[in-house]
């Protein structure tokens, strides 16, 4: 039966059903107000998630190619930076003028790869804090409740309404650029040192390693400031103090990718610091060296 005042369900596509895509899908599928469409490079038949010690397997239908256009209300993109060039095929098919797009990934300038396909006002950049571990048999274990940070805007209000506020936090900030740069400076510096040393945070017991951290993050902060981020000079000391609170066994996504033989998100981290350094005439010799050393051996992503 058709009810005249019944609100139509939102059609939401999730592109990239890996670690982050699985967590986001899991939260969205809890609501009756959405119809979900899943798109991924490799076929999977369910979302497998472990959270708060409960395990779930939710059957889903993943499309690995597409012919028509589903006229999505939302497209949520959960790809890694180096996966974007091969994923352009999807953008053309999945984005219509009415589609609002949320880009969830590490790095800065997250709208750039989508501007040929969508109006800027329809794209929302999302920074996510959500450590996830891949377990045996392809289950993703969520260590902490996801926190998304986005720029305060009408599209951000719409995005927030897609989720149950109890299970996923969507924080709006007036200065997304600064928040995102702070995260990038920190993660690129920690990630590079751990990845190149092949060791976890115990290495920072050595003052020489802390000095190295200071030098690398100082370059990153100078580039961030040149790009318009409002990062105070006290930030570097704050990060060094924070570094000393980490357990010796703390790792980083760059080290984990390296040890697992996966491509590292180098372009989204030290790569962008080095490139923008050249753009703004800020010298970044440490980050340039990191990029040279890591790109030489960085793996190509799957076709
Ligand atoms: N994982 C975390 O704990 C975490 C935490 C914070 C932030 N992040 C950030 O979130 C972003 C996403 O990371 P992630 O960990 O979710 O990555 P991921 O687990 O590697 O997931 C990426 C997914 O995208 C799919 N994919 C790749 N290329 C594709 C293409 N051309 N077409 C369709 N699907 C494609 C992959 O398919 P396959 O199944 O074929 O590989 C995979 O399922 C990254 O920027 C990451 O740094 C991650």
Tab-separated table of C-alpha atoms and ligand atoms in Angstrom:
chain	number	residue	atom	x	y	z
A	1	UNK	CA	0.000	0.000	0.000
A	2	UNK	CA	1.250	3.515	-0.804
A	3	UNK	CA	1.187	6.074	1.990
A	4	UNK	CA	1.203	9.596	0.649
A	5	UNK	CA	3.228	11.112	3.496
A	6	UNK	CA	5.694	8.262	3.861
A	7	UNK	CA	9.290	9.519	3.553
A	8	UNK	CA	11.160	7.700	0.783
A	9	UNK	CA	14.187	5.728	1.954
A	10	UNK	CA	17.613	7.230	1.266
A	11	UNK	CA	19.627	5.327	-1.306
A	12	UNK	CA	23.174	5.097	0.042
A	13	UNK	CA	26.126	3.567	-1.804
A	14	UNK	CA	29.287	2.472	-0.017
A	15	UNK	CA	32.310	2.320	-2.301
A	16	UNK	CA	35.149	0.290	-0.788
A	17	UNK	CA	33.932	-2.311	1.686
A	18	UNK	CA	37.209	-2.863	3.539
A	19	UNK	CA	37.929	-1.994	7.181
A	20	UNK	CA	36.287	1.456	7.304
A	21	UNK	CA	33.629	0.574	4.697
A	22	UNK	CA	32.557	-2.413	6.821
A	23	UNK	CA	32.192	-0.357	10.014
A	24	UNK	CA	30.261	2.417	8.249
A	25	UNK	CA	28.001	-0.124	6.495
A	26	UNK	CA	27.358	-1.911	9.770
A	27	UNK	CA	26.183	1.324	11.393
A	28	UNK	CA	24.013	2.330	8.414
A	29	UNK	CA	22.293	-1.026	8.016
A	30	UNK	CA	20.864	-0.677	11.548
A	31	UNK	CA	18.384	1.924	10.245
A	32	UNK	CA	15.175	1.188	8.338
A	33	UNK	CA	15.391	4.579	6.649
A	34	UNK	CA	18.120	3.571	4.194
A	35	UNK	CA	18.554	1.233	1.261
A	36	UNK	CA	22.219	0.298	0.973
A	37	UNK	CA	24.212	-0.513	-2.158
A	38	UNK	CA	27.678	-2.024	-1.792
A	39	UNK	CA	30.498	-1.610	-4.315
A	40	UNK	CA	33.910	-3.208	-4.017
A	41	UNK	CA	36.791	-4.448	-6.178
A	42	UNK	CA	36.536	-7.989	-4.791
A	43	UNK	CA	33.349	-9.940	-4.188
A	44	UNK	CA	32.385	-10.616	-0.549
A	45	UNK	CA	29.135	-12.117	0.664
A	46	UNK	CA	28.890	-10.597	4.120
A	47	UNK	CA	30.023	-7.880	6.497
A	48	UNK	CA	32.074	-9.513	9.251
A	49	UNK	CA	32.554	-7.403	12.343
A	50	UNK	CA	33.668	-7.899	15.926
A	51	UNK	CA	32.761	-5.098	18.309
A	52	UNK	CA	32.431	-4.996	22.095
A	53	UNK	CA	33.115	-8.736	22.132
A	54	UNK	CA	30.123	-9.587	19.966
A	55	UNK	CA	30.644	-11.022	16.537
A	56	UNK	CA	28.301	-10.573	13.591
A	57	UNK	CA	28.042	-11.658	9.979
A	58	UNK	CA	25.532	-9.729	7.891
A	59	UNK	CA	24.828	-11.039	4.368
A	60	UNK	CA	25.192	-8.355	1.693
A	61	UNK	CA	25.154	-8.152	-2.066
A	62	UNK	CA	28.355	-6.536	-3.317
A	63	UNK	CA	28.601	-5.319	-6.887
A	64	UNK	CA	32.045	-5.466	-8.474
A	65	UNK	CA	30.954	-3.738	-11.678
A	66	UNK	CA	28.019	-1.630	-12.691
A	67	UNK	CA	26.065	-0.943	-15.845
A	68	UNK	CA	23.135	1.346	-14.894
A	69	UNK	CA	23.025	4.402	-12.672
A	70	UNK	CA	21.410	3.825	-9.237
A	71	UNK	CA	20.624	7.573	-8.643
A	72	UNK	CA	22.101	7.534	-5.155
A	73	UNK	CA	21.225	10.130	-2.516
A	74	UNK	CA	24.570	9.482	-0.834
A	75	UNK	CA	27.843	7.900	-1.884
A	76	UNK	CA	30.234	7.154	0.972
A	77	UNK	CA	33.744	6.506	-0.315
A	78	UNK	CA	36.013	4.418	1.917
A	79	UNK	CA	39.037	3.906	-0.345
A	80	UNK	CA	42.723	4.476	0.337
A	81	UNK	CA	44.416	7.385	-1.419
A	82	UNK	CA	46.372	5.204	-3.866
A	83	UNK	CA	43.154	3.398	-4.870
A	84	UNK	CA	41.435	6.482	-6.287
A	85	UNK	CA	42.997	6.503	-9.758
A	86	UNK	CA	41.651	3.032	-10.572
A	87	UNK	CA	38.291	3.761	-8.949
A	88	UNK	CA	37.344	6.673	-11.233
A	89	UNK	CA	35.227	4.277	-13.254
A	90	UNK	CA	32.791	4.114	-10.329
A	91	UNK	CA	32.523	7.863	-9.826
A	92	UNK	CA	31.024	8.456	-13.261
A	93	UNK	CA	28.404	5.729	-12.712
A	94	UNK	CA	27.527	6.384	-9.082
A	95	UNK	CA	27.437	10.166	-8.873
A	96	UNK	CA	24.433	12.103	-10.176
A	97	UNK	CA	23.817	15.861	-9.658
A	98	UNK	CA	21.695	15.080	-6.567
A	99	UNK	CA	24.241	12.714	-4.964
A	100	UNK	CA	25.899	13.922	-1.775
A	101	UNK	CA	29.342	12.412	-1.297
A	102	UNK	CA	31.246	11.687	1.906
A	103	UNK	CA	34.948	10.959	1.461
A	104	UNK	CA	36.430	9.086	4.402
A	105	UNK	CA	40.189	8.688	4.251
A	106	UNK	CA	43.528	9.825	5.611
A	107	UNK	CA	45.299	12.779	4.039
A	108	UNK	CA	44.279	16.292	2.999
A	109	UNK	CA	42.484	17.854	0.007
A	110	UNK	CA	40.078	14.927	-0.012
A	111	UNK	CA	37.688	16.590	-2.483
A	112	UNK	CA	40.269	16.920	-5.264
A	113	UNK	CA	39.806	13.538	-7.046
A	114	UNK	CA	36.019	14.069	-7.176
A	115	UNK	CA	35.761	17.591	-8.518
A	116	UNK	CA	35.457	16.367	-12.127
A	117	UNK	CA	32.365	14.405	-11.121
A	118	UNK	CA	30.509	16.497	-8.537
A	119	UNK	CA	29.920	20.064	-7.369
A	120	UNK	CA	32.199	20.984	-4.478
A	121	UNK	CA	29.243	21.796	-2.194
A	122	UNK	CA	28.050	18.186	-2.562
A	123	UNK	CA	31.321	16.709	-1.226
A	124	UNK	CA	32.065	16.288	2.464
A	125	UNK	CA	35.615	15.557	3.653
A	126	UNK	CA	35.682	13.228	6.661
A	127	UNK	CA	38.536	12.508	9.039
A	128	UNK	CA	38.009	9.251	10.913
A	129	UNK	CA	39.390	8.022	14.201
A	130	UNK	CA	38.565	4.327	14.373
A	131	UNK	CA	41.303	1.784	14.956
A	132	UNK	CA	40.351	-1.520	13.349
A	133	UNK	CA	42.252	-4.814	13.247
A	134	UNK	CA	41.774	-7.403	10.543
A	135	UNK	CA	41.328	-10.798	12.220
A	136	UNK	CA	41.565	-14.282	10.770
A	137	UNK	CA	38.796	-15.183	8.345
A	138	UNK	CA	38.338	-11.576	7.204
A	139	UNK	CA	36.560	-10.185	10.304
A	140	UNK	CA	37.237	-6.577	11.273
A	141	UNK	CA	37.645	-5.953	14.980
A	142	UNK	CA	36.648	-2.433	16.051
A	143	UNK	CA	38.790	-1.274	18.942
A	144	UNK	CA	36.954	2.001	19.681
A	145	UNK	CA	33.660	3.601	18.647
A	146	UNK	CA	34.214	5.542	15.377
A	147	UNK	CA	34.587	9.317	15.598
A	148	UNK	CA	34.204	11.282	12.381
A	149	UNK	CA	35.279	14.929	12.146
A	150	UNK	CA	33.839	17.095	9.372
A	151	UNK	CA	33.621	20.757	8.451
A	152	UNK	CA	30.575	22.530	9.932
A	153	UNK	CA	28.176	22.878	6.984
A	154	UNK	CA	24.655	22.022	5.764
A	155	UNK	CA	25.950	18.830	4.099
A	156	UNK	CA	27.570	17.835	7.418
A	157	UNK	CA	24.168	18.193	9.160
A	158	UNK	CA	22.596	15.884	6.561
A	159	UNK	CA	25.429	13.375	6.940
A	160	UNK	CA	25.143	13.280	10.726
A	161	UNK	CA	21.455	12.375	10.427
A	162	UNK	CA	22.344	9.142	8.605
A	163	UNK	CA	23.794	7.623	11.795
A	164	UNK	CA	22.649	6.691	15.250
A	165	UNK	CA	24.480	9.198	17.461
A	166	UNK	CA	24.960	6.554	20.167
A	167	UNK	CA	27.116	4.345	17.955
A	168	UNK	CA	28.998	6.784	15.776
A	169	UNK	CA	30.068	10.297	16.658
A	170	UNK	CA	30.075	12.951	13.915
A	171	UNK	CA	31.813	16.089	15.195
A	172	UNK	CA	31.561	19.315	13.236
A	173	UNK	CA	34.456	21.754	13.406
A	174	UNK	CA	34.744	25.307	12.085
A	175	UNK	CA	38.335	24.657	10.976
A	176	UNK	CA	38.560	21.245	9.348
A	177	UNK	CA	41.776	22.175	7.563
A	178	UNK	CA	43.651	22.688	10.844
A	179	UNK	CA	42.190	19.570	12.468
A	180	UNK	CA	43.105	17.451	9.459
A	181	UNK	CA	46.627	18.870	9.171
A	182	UNK	CA	47.296	18.240	12.865
A	183	UNK	CA	46.397	14.595	12.362
A	184	UNK	CA	48.488	14.371	9.192
A	185	UNK	CA	51.604	15.937	10.793
A	186	UNK	CA	51.374	13.480	13.667
A	187	UNK	CA	50.573	10.322	11.696
A	188	UNK	CA	53.051	10.965	8.865
A	189	UNK	CA	55.905	11.538	11.335
A	190	UNK	CA	55.171	8.590	13.593
A	191	UNK	CA	54.341	6.345	10.638
A	192	UNK	CA	57.531	7.145	8.721
A	193	UNK	CA	59.843	6.515	11.670
A	194	UNK	CA	58.180	3.230	12.631
A	195	UNK	CA	57.901	2.075	9.045
A	196	UNK	CA	61.562	2.796	8.222
A	197	UNK	CA	62.892	1.363	11.472
A	198	UNK	CA	60.537	-1.626	11.260
A	199	UNK	CA	59.926	-1.239	15.014
A	200	UNK	CA	57.119	-0.104	17.330
A	201	UNK	CA	57.103	2.922	19.654
A	202	UNK	CA	59.765	1.531	21.986
A	203	UNK	CA	62.316	3.239	19.694
A	204	UNK	CA	61.332	6.623	21.161
A	205	UNK	CA	63.048	5.729	24.433
A	206	UNK	CA	66.161	6.891	22.559
A	207	UNK	CA	66.608	10.686	22.517
A	208	UNK	CA	68.067	10.534	18.992
A	209	UNK	CA	64.781	9.096	17.735
A	210	UNK	CA	62.825	11.822	19.536
A	211	UNK	CA	65.068	14.433	17.893
A	212	UNK	CA	64.368	12.821	14.540
A	213	UNK	CA	60.620	12.987	15.303
A	214	UNK	CA	60.985	16.697	16.158
A	215	UNK	CA	62.794	17.447	12.886
A	216	UNK	CA	60.298	15.596	10.696
A	217	UNK	CA	57.202	17.024	12.369
A	218	UNK	CA	58.672	20.549	12.318
A	219	UNK	CA	58.893	20.386	8.509
A	220	UNK	CA	55.324	19.102	8.320
A	221	UNK	CA	54.031	21.904	10.551
A	222	UNK	CA	55.778	24.580	8.446
A	223	UNK	CA	54.083	23.199	5.313
A	224	UNK	CA	50.734	22.997	7.118
A	225	UNK	CA	51.032	26.638	8.217
A	226	UNK	CA	51.963	27.685	4.650
A	227	UNK	CA	48.808	25.878	3.487
A	228	UNK	CA	46.679	27.901	5.924
A	229	UNK	CA	46.424	25.554	8.926
A	230	UNK	CA	46.462	27.392	12.243
A	231	UNK	CA	48.902	25.218	14.157
A	232	UNK	CA	50.522	26.870	17.179
A	233	UNK	CA	54.262	26.468	17.878
A	234	UNK	CA	53.436	24.585	21.130
A	235	UNK	CA	51.974	21.733	19.027
A	236	UNK	CA	55.361	20.084	18.433
A	237	UNK	CA	56.187	19.838	22.145
A	238	UNK	CA	52.650	18.585	22.835
A	239	UNK	CA	53.193	15.806	20.296
A	240	UNK	CA	56.554	14.889	21.851
A	241	UNK	CA	54.921	14.655	25.285
A	242	UNK	CA	52.116	12.540	23.805
A	243	UNK	CA	54.725	10.289	22.164
A	244	UNK	CA	56.120	9.415	25.595
A	245	UNK	CA	52.682	8.217	26.752
A	246	UNK	CA	52.454	5.570	24.023
A	247	UNK	CA	52.967	1.932	24.994
A	248	UNK	CA	56.239	0.460	23.635
A	249	UNK	CA	54.196	-1.915	21.481
A	250	UNK	CA	52.141	0.783	19.730
A	251	UNK	CA	52.394	0.461	15.965
A	252	UNK	CA	51.135	2.586	13.045
A	253	UNK	CA	49.113	1.879	9.913
A	254	UNK	CA	52.209	2.545	7.754
A	255	UNK	CA	54.253	-0.048	9.662
A	256	UNK	CA	51.387	-2.567	9.629
A	257	UNK	CA	50.898	-2.147	5.861
A	258	UNK	CA	54.631	-2.530	5.345
A	259	UNK	CA	54.890	-5.700	7.456
A	260	UNK	CA	51.820	-7.192	5.720
A	261	UNK	CA	53.287	-6.501	2.275
A	262	UNK	CA	50.498	-3.994	1.426
A	263	UNK	CA	50.970	-0.619	-0.291
A	264	UNK	CA	51.626	2.218	2.181
A	265	UNK	CA	49.532	5.416	1.952
A	266	UNK	CA	52.717	7.361	1.251
A	267	UNK	CA	51.130	9.911	-1.109
A	268	UNK	CA	48.518	10.821	1.514
A	269	UNK	CA	51.190	11.265	4.203
A	270	UNK	CA	54.845	12.288	3.671
A	271	UNK	CA	54.231	12.524	-0.091
A	272	UNK	CA	51.775	15.403	0.205
A	273	UNK	CA	54.005	17.179	2.763
A	274	UNK	CA	56.943	16.950	0.369
A	275	UNK	CA	54.884	18.054	-2.684
A	276	UNK	CA	53.226	20.985	-0.924
A	277	UNK	CA	56.609	21.966	0.538
A	278	UNK	CA	57.854	22.479	-3.023
A	279	UNK	CA	54.651	24.357	-3.896
A	280	UNK	CA	55.060	26.794	-0.966
A	281	UNK	CA	58.888	26.973	-1.088
A	282	UNK	CA	59.243	25.283	2.291
A	283	UNK	CA	62.274	22.980	2.493
A	284	UNK	CA	61.339	19.457	3.533
A	285	UNK	CA	64.591	17.417	3.231
A	286	UNK	CA	63.561	14.830	5.849
A	287	UNK	CA	60.173	14.155	4.269
A	288	UNK	CA	61.763	14.111	0.783
A	289	UNK	CA	64.204	11.450	1.994
A	290	UNK	CA	61.375	9.410	3.537
A	291	UNK	CA	59.433	9.543	0.268
A	292	UNK	CA	62.506	8.472	-1.737
A	293	UNK	CA	63.278	5.580	0.605
A	294	UNK	CA	59.716	4.302	0.919
A	295	UNK	CA	58.534	4.822	-2.653
A	296	UNK	CA	61.458	2.792	-3.969
A	297	UNK	CA	60.051	-0.306	-2.324
A	298	UNK	CA	56.345	0.585	-1.995
A	299	UNK	CA	54.090	-2.088	-3.463
A	300	UNK	CA	51.740	-1.431	-6.366
A	301	UNK	CA	48.071	-1.805	-5.406
A	302	UNK	CA	46.095	-4.749	-6.832
A	303	UNK	CA	44.659	-4.201	-10.318
B	1	LIG	N1	41.641	0.685	8.981
B	1	LIG	C1	41.757	1.577	9.949
B	1	LIG	O1	41.916	1.227	11.129
B	1	LIG	C2	41.699	3.052	9.609
B	1	LIG	C3	41.620	3.959	10.672
B	1	LIG	C4	41.569	5.314	10.373
B	1	LIG	C5	41.604	5.747	9.051
B	1	LIG	N2	41.670	4.836	8.022
B	1	LIG	C6	41.696	5.348	6.646
B	1	LIG	O2	40.486	5.034	5.967
B	1	LIG	C7	40.744	4.863	4.553
B	1	LIG	C8	40.212	3.492	4.115
B	1	LIG	O3	41.047	2.512	4.739
B	1	LIG	P1	40.650	1.000	5.002
B	1	LIG	O4	41.502	0.549	6.131
B	1	LIG	O5	39.188	0.830	5.095
B	1	LIG	O6	41.191	0.340	3.637
B	1	LIG	P2	40.927	-1.158	3.137
B	1	LIG	O7	40.602	-2.036	4.285
B	1	LIG	O8	42.083	-1.501	2.263
B	1	LIG	O9	39.623	-1.011	2.259
B	1	LIG	C9	39.600	-0.462	0.973
B	1	LIG	C10	38.525	-1.193	0.200
B	1	LIG	O10	38.396	-0.572	-1.073
B	1	LIG	C11	38.322	-1.590	-2.059
B	1	LIG	N3	38.847	-1.087	-3.340
B	1	LIG	C12	40.110	-0.769	-3.665
B	1	LIG	N4	40.199	-0.331	-4.929
B	1	LIG	C13	38.942	-0.384	-5.422
B	1	LIG	C14	38.379	-0.080	-6.685
B	1	LIG	N5	39.122	0.365	-7.704
B	1	LIG	N6	37.059	-0.276	-6.863
B	1	LIG	C15	36.286	-0.742	-5.854
B	1	LIG	N7	36.760	-1.050	-4.641
B	1	LIG	C16	38.069	-0.871	-4.421
B	1	LIG	C17	39.177	-2.706	-1.539
B	1	LIG	O11	38.796	-3.913	-2.171
B	1	LIG	P3	39.549	-5.311	-2.008
B	1	LIG	O12	38.627	-6.108	-1.132
B	1	LIG	O13	39.684	-5.840	-3.387
B	1	LIG	O14	40.891	-5.007	-1.383
B	1	LIG	C18	38.869	-2.666	-0.037
B	1	LIG	O15	37.756	-3.452	0.298
B	1	LIG	C19	42.259	4.997	4.396
B	1	LIG	O16	42.617	6.302	4.024
B	1	LIG	C20	42.782	4.692	5.791
B	1	LIG	O17	44.030	5.265	6.067
B	1	LIG	C21	41.718	3.500	8.276
